Coordinates of C-alpha atoms and ligand atoms in Angstrom, one line a residue:
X603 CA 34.4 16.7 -24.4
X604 CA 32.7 15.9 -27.8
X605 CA 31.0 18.9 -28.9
X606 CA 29.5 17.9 -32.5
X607 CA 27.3 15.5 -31.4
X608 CA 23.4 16.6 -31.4
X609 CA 22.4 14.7 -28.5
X610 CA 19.2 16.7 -28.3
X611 CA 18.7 15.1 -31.7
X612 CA 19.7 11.9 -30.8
X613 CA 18.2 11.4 -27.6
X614 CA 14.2 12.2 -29.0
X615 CA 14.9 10.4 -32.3
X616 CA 12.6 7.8 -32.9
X617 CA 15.0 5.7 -35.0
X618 CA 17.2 5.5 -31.8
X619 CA 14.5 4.5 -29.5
X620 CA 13.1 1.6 -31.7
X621 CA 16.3 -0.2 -30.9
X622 CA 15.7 -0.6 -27.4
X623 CA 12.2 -1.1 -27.5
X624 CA 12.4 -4.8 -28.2
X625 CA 15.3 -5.0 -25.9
X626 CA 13.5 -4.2 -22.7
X627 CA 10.2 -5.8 -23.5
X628 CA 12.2 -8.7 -24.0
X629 CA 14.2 -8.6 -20.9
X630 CA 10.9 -8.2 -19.1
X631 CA 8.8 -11.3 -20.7
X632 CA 12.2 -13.9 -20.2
X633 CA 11.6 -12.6 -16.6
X634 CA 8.4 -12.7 -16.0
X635 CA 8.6 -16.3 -17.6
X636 CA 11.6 -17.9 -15.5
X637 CA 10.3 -16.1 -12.5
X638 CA 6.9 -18.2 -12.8
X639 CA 8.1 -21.2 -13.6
X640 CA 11.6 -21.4 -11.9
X641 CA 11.6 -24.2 -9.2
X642 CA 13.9 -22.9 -6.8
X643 CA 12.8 -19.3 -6.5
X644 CA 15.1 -16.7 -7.1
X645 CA 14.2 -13.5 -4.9
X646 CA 16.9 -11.4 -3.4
X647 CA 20.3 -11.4 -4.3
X648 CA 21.4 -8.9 -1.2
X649 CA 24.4 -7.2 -0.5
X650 CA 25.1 -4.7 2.2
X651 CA 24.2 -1.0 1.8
X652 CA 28.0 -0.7 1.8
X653 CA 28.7 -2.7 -0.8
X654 CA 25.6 -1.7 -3.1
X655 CA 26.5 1.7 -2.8
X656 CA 30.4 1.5 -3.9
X657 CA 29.2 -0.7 -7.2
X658 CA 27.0 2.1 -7.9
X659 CA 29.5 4.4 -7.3
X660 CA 31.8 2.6 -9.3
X661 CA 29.1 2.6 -12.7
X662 CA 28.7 6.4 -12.3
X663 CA 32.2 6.8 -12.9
X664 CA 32.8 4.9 -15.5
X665 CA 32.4 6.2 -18.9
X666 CA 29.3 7.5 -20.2
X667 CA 27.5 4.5 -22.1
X668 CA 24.5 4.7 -24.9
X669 CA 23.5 0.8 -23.2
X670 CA 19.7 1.4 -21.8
X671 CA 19.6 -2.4 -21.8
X672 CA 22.6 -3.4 -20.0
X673 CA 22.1 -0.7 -17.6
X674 CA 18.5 -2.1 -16.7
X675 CA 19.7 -5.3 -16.6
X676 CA 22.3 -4.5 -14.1
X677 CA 19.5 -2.5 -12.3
X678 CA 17.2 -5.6 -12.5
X679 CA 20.5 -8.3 -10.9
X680 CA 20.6 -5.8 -7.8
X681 CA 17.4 -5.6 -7.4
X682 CA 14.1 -8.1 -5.5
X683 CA 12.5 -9.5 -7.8
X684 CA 8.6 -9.4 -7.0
X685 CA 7.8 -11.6 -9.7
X686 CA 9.6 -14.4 -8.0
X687 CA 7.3 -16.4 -6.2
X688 CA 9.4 -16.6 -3.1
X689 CA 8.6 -13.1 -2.7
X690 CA 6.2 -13.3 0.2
X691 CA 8.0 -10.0 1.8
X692 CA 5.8 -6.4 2.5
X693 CA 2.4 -5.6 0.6
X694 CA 3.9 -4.1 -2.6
X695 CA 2.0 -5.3 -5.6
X696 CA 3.4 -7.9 -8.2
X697 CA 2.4 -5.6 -10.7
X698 CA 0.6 -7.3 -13.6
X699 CA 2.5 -7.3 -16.8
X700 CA 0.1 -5.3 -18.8
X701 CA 1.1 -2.1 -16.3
X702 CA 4.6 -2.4 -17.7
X703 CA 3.2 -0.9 -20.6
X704 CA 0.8 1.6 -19.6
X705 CA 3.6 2.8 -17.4
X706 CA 5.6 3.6 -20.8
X707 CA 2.5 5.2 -22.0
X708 CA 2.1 7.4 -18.7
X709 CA 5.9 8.2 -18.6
X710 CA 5.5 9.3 -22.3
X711 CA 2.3 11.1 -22.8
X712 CA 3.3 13.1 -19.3
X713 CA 0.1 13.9 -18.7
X714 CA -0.9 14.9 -15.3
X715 CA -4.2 15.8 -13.3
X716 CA -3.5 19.2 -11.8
X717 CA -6.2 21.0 -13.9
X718 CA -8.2 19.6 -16.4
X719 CA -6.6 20.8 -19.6
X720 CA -3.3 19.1 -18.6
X721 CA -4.4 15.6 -18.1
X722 CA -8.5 15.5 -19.6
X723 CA -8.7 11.8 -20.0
X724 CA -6.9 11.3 -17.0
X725 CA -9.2 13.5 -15.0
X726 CA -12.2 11.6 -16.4
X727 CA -11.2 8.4 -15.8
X728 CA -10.4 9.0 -11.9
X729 CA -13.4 10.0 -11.9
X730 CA -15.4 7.0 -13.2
X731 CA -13.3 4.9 -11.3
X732 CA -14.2 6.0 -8.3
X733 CA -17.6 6.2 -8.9
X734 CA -17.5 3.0 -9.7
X735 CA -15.4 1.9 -6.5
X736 CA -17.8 4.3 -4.1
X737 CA -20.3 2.1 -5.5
X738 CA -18.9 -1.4 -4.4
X739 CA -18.0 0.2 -0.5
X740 CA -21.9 0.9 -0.6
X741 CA -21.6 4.7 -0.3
X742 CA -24.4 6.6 -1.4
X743 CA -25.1 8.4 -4.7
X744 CA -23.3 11.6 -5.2
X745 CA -19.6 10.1 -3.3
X746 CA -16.5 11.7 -4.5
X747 CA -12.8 11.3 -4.9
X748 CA -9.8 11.4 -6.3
X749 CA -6.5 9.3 -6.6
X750 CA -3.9 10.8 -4.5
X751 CA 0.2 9.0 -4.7
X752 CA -0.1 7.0 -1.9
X753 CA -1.9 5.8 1.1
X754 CA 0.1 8.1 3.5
X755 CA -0.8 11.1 1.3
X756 CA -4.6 9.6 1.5
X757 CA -4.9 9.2 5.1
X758 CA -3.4 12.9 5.5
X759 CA -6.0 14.1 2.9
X760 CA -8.8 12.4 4.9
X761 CA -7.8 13.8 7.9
X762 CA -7.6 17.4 6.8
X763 CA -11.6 17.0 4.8
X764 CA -12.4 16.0 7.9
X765 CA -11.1 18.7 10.3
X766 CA -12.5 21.3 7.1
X767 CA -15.9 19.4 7.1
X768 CA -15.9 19.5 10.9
X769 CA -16.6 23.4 11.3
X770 CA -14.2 23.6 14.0
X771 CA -12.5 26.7 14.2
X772 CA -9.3 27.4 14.1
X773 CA -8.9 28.5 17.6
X774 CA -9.5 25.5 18.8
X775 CA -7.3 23.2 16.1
X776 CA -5.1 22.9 19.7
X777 CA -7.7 21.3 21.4
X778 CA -8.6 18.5 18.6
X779 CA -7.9 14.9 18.7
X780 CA -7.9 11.5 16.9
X781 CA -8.7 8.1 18.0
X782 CA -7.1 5.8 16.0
X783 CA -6.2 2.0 16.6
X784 CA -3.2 1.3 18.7
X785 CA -2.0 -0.9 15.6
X786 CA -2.5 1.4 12.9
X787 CA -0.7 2.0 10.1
X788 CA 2.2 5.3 11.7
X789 CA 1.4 7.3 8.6
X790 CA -2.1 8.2 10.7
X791 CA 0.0 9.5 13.1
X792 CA 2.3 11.1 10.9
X793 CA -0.9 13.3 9.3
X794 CA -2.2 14.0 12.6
X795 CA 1.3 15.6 13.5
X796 CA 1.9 17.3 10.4
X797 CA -1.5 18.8 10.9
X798 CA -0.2 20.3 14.2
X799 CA -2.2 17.9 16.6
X800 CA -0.7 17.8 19.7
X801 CA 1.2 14.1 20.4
X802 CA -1.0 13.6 23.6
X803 CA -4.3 14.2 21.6
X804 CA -3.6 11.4 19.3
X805 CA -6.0 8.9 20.9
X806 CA -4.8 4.9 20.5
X807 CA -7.3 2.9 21.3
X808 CA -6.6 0.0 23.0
X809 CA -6.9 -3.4 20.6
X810 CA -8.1 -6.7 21.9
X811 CA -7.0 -10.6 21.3
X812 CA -6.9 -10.4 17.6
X813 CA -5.5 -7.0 17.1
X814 CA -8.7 -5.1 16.1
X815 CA -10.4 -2.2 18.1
X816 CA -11.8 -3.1 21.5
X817 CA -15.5 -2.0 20.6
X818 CA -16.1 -1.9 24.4
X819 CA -13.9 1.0 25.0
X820 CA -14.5 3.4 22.6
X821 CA -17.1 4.9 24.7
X822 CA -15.0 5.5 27.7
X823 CA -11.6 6.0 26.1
X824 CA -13.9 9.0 23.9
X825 CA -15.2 10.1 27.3
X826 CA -11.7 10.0 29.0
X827 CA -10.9 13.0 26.0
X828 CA -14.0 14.7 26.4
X829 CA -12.8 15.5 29.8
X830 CA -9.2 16.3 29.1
X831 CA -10.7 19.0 27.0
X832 CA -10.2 17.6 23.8
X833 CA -12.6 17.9 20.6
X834 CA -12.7 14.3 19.1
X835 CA -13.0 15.1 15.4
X836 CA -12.2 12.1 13.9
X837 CA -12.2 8.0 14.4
X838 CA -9.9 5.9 12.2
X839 CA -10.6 2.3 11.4
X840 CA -7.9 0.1 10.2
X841 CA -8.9 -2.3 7.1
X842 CA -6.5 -4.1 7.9
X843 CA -3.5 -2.9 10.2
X844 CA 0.1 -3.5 8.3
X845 CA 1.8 -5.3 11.0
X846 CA -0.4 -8.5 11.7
X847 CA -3.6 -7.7 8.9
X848 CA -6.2 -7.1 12.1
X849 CA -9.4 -5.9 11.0
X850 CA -10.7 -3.5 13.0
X851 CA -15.1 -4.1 13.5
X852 CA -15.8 -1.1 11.9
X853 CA -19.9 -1.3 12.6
X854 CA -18.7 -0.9 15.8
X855 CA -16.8 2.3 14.5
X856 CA -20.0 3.3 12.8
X857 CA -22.2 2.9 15.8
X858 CA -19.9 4.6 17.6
X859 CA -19.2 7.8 15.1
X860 CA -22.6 8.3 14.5
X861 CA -23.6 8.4 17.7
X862 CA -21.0 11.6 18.6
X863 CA -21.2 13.3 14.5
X864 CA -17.8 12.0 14.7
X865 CA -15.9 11.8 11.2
X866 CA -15.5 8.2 10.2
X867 CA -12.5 7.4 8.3
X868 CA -11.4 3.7 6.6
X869 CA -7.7 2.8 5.8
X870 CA -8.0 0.4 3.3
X871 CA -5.0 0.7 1.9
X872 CA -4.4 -3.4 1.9
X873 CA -7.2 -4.9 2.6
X874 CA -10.1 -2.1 1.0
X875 CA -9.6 -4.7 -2.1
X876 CA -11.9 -7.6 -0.1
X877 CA -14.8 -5.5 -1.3
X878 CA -14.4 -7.2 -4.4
X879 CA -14.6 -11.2 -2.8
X880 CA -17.8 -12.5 -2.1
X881 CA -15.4 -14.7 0.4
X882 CA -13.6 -11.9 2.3
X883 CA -16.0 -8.7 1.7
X884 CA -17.6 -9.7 5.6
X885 CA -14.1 -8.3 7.0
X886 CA -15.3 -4.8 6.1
X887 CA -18.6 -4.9 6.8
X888 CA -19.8 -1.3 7.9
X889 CA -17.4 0.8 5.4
X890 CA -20.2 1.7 3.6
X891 CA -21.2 3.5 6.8
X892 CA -17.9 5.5 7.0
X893 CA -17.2 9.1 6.0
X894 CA -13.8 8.9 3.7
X895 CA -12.0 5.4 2.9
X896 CA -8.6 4.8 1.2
X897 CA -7.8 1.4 -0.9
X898 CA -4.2 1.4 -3.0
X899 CA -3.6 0.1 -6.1
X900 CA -0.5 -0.3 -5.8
X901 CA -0.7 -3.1 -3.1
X902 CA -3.9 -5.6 -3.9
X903 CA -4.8 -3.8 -6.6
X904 CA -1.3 -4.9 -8.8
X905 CA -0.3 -1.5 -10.2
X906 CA 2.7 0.2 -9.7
X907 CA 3.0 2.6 -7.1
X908 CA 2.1 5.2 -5.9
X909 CA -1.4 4.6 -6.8
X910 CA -4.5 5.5 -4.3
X911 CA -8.0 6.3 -4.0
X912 CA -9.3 8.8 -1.7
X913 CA -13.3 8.5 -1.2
X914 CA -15.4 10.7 0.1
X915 CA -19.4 8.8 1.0
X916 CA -21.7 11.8 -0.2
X917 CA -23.4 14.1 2.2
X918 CA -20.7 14.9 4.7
X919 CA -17.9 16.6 3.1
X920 CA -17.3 20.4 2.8
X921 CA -16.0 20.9 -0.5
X922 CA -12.4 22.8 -1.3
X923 CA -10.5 21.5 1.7
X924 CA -7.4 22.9 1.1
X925 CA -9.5 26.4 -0.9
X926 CA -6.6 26.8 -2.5
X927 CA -5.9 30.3 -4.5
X928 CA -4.1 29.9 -7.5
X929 CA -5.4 32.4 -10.0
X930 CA -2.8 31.0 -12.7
X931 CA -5.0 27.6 -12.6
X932 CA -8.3 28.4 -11.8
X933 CA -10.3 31.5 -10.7
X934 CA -13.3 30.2 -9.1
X935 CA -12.0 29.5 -5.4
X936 CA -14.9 27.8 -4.1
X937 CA -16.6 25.3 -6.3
X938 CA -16.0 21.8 -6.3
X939 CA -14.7 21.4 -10.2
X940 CA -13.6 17.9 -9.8
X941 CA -12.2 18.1 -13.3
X942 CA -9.2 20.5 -11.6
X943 CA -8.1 17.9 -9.4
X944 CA -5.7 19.8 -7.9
X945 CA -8.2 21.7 -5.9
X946 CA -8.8 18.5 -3.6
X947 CA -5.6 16.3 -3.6
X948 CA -2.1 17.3 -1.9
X949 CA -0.2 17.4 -5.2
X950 CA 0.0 19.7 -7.8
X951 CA 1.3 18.1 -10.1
X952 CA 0.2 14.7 -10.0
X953 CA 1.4 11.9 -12.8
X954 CA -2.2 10.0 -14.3
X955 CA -1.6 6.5 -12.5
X956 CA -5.4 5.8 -12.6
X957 CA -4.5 4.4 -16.1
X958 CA -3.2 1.5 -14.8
X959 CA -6.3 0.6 -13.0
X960 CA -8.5 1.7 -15.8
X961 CA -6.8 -0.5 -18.1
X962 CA -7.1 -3.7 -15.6
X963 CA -10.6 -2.8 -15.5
X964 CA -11.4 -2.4 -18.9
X965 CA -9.0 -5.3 -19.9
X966 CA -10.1 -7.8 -17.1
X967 CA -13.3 -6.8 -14.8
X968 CA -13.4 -6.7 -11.3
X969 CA -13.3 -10.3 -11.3
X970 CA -9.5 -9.9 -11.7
X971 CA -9.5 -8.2 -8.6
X972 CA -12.0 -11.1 -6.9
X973 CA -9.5 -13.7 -7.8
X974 CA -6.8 -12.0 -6.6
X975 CA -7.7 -11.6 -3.2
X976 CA -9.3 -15.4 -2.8
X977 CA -6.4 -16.2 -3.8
X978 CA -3.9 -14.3 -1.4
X979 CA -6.2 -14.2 1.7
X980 CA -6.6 -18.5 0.9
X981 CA -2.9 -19.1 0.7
X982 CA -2.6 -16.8 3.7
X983 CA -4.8 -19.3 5.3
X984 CA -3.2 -22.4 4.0
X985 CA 0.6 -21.1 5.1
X986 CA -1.2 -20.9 8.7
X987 CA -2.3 -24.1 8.9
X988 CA 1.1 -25.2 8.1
X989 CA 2.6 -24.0 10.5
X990 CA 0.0 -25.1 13.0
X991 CA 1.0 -28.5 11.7
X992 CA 4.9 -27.8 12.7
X993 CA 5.4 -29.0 16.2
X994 CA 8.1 -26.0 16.1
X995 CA 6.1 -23.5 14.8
X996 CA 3.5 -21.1 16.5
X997 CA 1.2 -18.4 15.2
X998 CA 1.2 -14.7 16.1
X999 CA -2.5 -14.8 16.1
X1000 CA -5.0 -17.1 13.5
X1001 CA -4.4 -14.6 10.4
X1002 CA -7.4 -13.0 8.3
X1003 CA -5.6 -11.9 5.6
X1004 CA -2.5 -12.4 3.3
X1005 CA 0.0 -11.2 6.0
X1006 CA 0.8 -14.3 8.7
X1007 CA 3.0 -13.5 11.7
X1008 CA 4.9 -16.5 12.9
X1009 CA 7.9 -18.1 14.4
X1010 CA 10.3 -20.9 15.5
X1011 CA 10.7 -22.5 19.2
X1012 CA 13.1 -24.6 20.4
X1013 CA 13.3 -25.4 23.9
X1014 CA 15.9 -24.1 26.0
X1015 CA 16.9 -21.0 23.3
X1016 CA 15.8 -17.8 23.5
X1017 CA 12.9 -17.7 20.4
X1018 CA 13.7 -13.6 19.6
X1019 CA 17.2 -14.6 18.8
X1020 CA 16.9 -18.1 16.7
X1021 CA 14.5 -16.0 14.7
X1022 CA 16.6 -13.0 14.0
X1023 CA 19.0 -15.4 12.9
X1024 CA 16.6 -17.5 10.6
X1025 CA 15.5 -14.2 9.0
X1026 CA 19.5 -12.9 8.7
X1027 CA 20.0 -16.5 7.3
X1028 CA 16.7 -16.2 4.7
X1029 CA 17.9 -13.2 3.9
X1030 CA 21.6 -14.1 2.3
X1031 CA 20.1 -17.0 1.0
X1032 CA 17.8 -15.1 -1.4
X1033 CA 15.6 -17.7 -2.5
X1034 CA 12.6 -16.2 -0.5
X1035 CA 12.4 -12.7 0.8
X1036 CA 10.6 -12.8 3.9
X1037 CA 10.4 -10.0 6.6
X1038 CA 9.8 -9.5 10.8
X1039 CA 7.7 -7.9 13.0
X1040 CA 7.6 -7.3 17.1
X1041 CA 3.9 -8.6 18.4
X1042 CA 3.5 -8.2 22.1
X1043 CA 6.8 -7.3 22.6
X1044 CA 8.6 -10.5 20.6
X1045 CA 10.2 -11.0 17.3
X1046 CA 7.8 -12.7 14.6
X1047 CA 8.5 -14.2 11.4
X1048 CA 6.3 -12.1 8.8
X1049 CA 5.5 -13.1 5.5
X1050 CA 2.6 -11.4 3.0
X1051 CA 1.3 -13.7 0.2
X1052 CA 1.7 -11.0 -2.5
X1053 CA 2.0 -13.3 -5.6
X1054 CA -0.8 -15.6 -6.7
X1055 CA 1.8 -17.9 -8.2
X1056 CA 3.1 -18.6 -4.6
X1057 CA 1.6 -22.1 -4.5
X1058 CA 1.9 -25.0 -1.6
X1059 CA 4.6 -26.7 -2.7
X1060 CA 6.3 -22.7 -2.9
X1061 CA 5.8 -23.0 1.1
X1062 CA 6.1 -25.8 1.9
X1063 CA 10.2 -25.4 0.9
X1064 CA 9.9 -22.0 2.6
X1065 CA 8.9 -23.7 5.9
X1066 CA 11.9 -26.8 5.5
X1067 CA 14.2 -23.7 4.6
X1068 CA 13.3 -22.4 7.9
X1069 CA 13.7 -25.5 9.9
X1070 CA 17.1 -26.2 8.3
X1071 CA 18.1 -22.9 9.4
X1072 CA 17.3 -22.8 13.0
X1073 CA 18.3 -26.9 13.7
X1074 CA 21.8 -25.3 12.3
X1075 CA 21.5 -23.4 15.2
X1076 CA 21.1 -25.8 17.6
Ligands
PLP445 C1 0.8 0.6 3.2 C2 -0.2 1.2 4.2 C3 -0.3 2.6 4.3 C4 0.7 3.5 3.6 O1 0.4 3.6 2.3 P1 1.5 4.0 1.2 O2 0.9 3.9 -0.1 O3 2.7 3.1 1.4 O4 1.9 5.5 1.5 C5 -1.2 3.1 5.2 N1 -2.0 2.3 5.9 C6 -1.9 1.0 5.8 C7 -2.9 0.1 6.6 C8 -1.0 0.4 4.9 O5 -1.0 -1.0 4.8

């Protein structure tokens, strides 16, 4: 082993670093720019874990290289490529180019939002975000927040402000239960088990035609609980639900929540961004009447992840959830200090995505946002009506959103299994990445319109890829 070499010296020397600044930017912009324009999409190039593992295996044990470009480059071959406008797989952002670099400026300046010292502008700018986003959802003055990595890590936040803000005590946490749509999104059911809530007190409501809460049976499904025992702290609507994009009528919720002083809680995470389209914003009509809401960035929004805002409407909320005591951070227990962020989010250390957002916003408006989502939710809508048009095809259900559930039929073969294939077929093909879902029970086609670039013509080869796979089949 070389022993002269500084590498402590070489590895923070500026000198060294200019040389692969150009590099990468570069390698990012000739992507970015084939992946827009390419006609045949290139999307997936997949190989087994197996076989991903061992070439991984095989680079760690080759000899240490100083090659930060041919490394990425390697990364970026073995790797889907989200840019590509034949990605129409799960709700992860294509991230706008501009968060390329304010994730170099993040990952550099380090800062983070524990406490305010450690990350000041950071802490600040959360905060005017959200203020400005409570604002849009119609909450009234005085609504706080925070952004917490993630919309799983939101939802459990929620959920724990609202068993705090409920005044429950803790002798009866055994007794307290959730209703929550039978489609949601399992990370609502993950927080309510991590926060001890018993499996059977987990309340799914029962969804109707399109997927969204059955209004109808709130009342009696509450009632049902009420005489179980249970102490209903908390009503979850979904905005939309990840499988099939249902969104749940959440005046209903309102109606509903208000009526018992139940806690009302929105996840957003997808679809909280239609707040900014005059075209979709009817979908969540009656989230300004909620308690808490989530919306990520990192899936309308087009940051990197994990971005996510927590929001809390003023008037309802306890402050100090978790009360944490951490004398090396702050002394004052109680007191709502937003500017030690900490105090309120899961994290302790916590990295300052809100940048990302803040510099979409200060770069582009919330009309960037507005013309995202028209855009997704109307190709959504276009990709449906093709498929109507198929004489093979069939909808899950008439889609409200970006995601579309759908699948092939031939007479005579059993759908589930010409569809696996199609999707195992779509798959080692790698010009589209498209992914699956079970609705009532059978196998669906899924696809989410991530990429605004995904045009008609982009679909229309999707849906001829489709047919030339399953009339293989036949
Ligand atoms: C994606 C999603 C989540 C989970 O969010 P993460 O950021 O992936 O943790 C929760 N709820 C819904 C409805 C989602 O679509």
């Amino acid at each position: 082993m070389k022993t002269t070499e500084n590498l402590i010296s070489k590895a923070y020397s500026p000198e060294e670093f200019q040389k692969d600044v150009p590099k990468l930017m570069g390698m990012i912009t000739k992507e970015l720019e084939s992946s827009l324009t390419r006609e045949v999409p290139e999307t997936i190039k997949r190989l087994s874990p197996e076989e991903q593992l061992r070439l991984w295996q095989e680079d760690f044990s080759s000899p240490v290289r100083a090659d930060l470009p041919a490394l990425m480059e390697k990364v970026m071959l073995h790797s889907v490529n989200f840019h590509s406008k034949g990605y129409v797989g799960h709700q992860v952002a294509v991230t706008l180019p501009i968060t390329a670099l304010t994730s170099a400026m993040m990952a550099y300046m380090n800062n983070c939002t524990t406490v305010y010292e450690l990350g000041m502008a950071g802490n600040a700018m959360e905060k005017v975000v959200i203020s400005h986003l409570a604002e849009k959802f119609g909450y009234n003055k005085g609504a706080t927040g925070f952004v917490a990595s993630g919309g799983s890590m939101g939802n459990l936040t929620a959920l724990v402000t609202a068993r705090t803000s409920s005044g429950i005590e803790e002798k009866d946490y055994h007794r307290l239960a959730v209703m929550v749509s039978g489609e949601a999104h399992y990370s609502v059911e993950r927080a309510a088990k991590i926060m001890g809530i018993r499996s059977e007190n987990i309340i799914r409501v029962s969804v109707g035609d399109d997927f969204g809460i059955r209004p109808e049976v709130l009342e009696s499904t509450y009632q049902q609980a009420v005489s179980e025992g249970k102490i209903v702290f908390c009503v979850v609507g979904c905005a939309c639900t990840t499988s099939v994009g249902a969104f749940d009528n959440l005046e209903a919720v309102a109606d509903f929540a208000e009526r018992h002083q139940i806690w009302f809680h929105v996840d957003g995470a997808h679809g909280g961004a239609v707040i900014f389209s005059e075209k979709y914003k009817h979908l969540i009509k009656g989230i300004e009447r909620s308690d808490s809401l989530i919306v990520d960035f990192h899936k309308m929004m087009m940051t990197p992840p994990l971005s996510t805002a927590i929001i809390y409407n003023a008037g309802n909320r306890k402050v100090n959830e978790f009360s944490p005591k951490a004398a090396y951070l702050w002394q004052d227990q109680l007191s709502e200090e937003w500017w030690n962020s900490a105090k309120h989010t899961l994290e302790c250390t916590k990295p300052i995505t809100i940048l990302h957002t803040y510099a979409i916003m200060r770069l582009y408006g919330d009309e960037i946002y507005q013309q995202n989502v028209d855009m997704l939710f109307d190709m959504g809508k276009q990709f449906a009506e093709m498929i109507k048009a198929e004489r093979n095809m069939e909808l899950a259900l008439e889609p409200k959103s970006n995601i579309v559930c759908f699948r092939y039929i031939t007479e005579g073969a059993d759908a589930d299994e010409v569809n696996k294939k199609i999707a195992q077929k779509l798959l080692e093909d790698g010009s589209y990445y498209v992914v699956s879902t079970t609705v009532r029970g059978k196998f669906y086609l899924r696809i989410t319109i991530m990429n605004p670039f995904t045009d008609k013509t982009c679909i229309a080869n999707l849906i001829a890829k489709i047919k030339e796979f399953a009339e293989e089949q036949e």
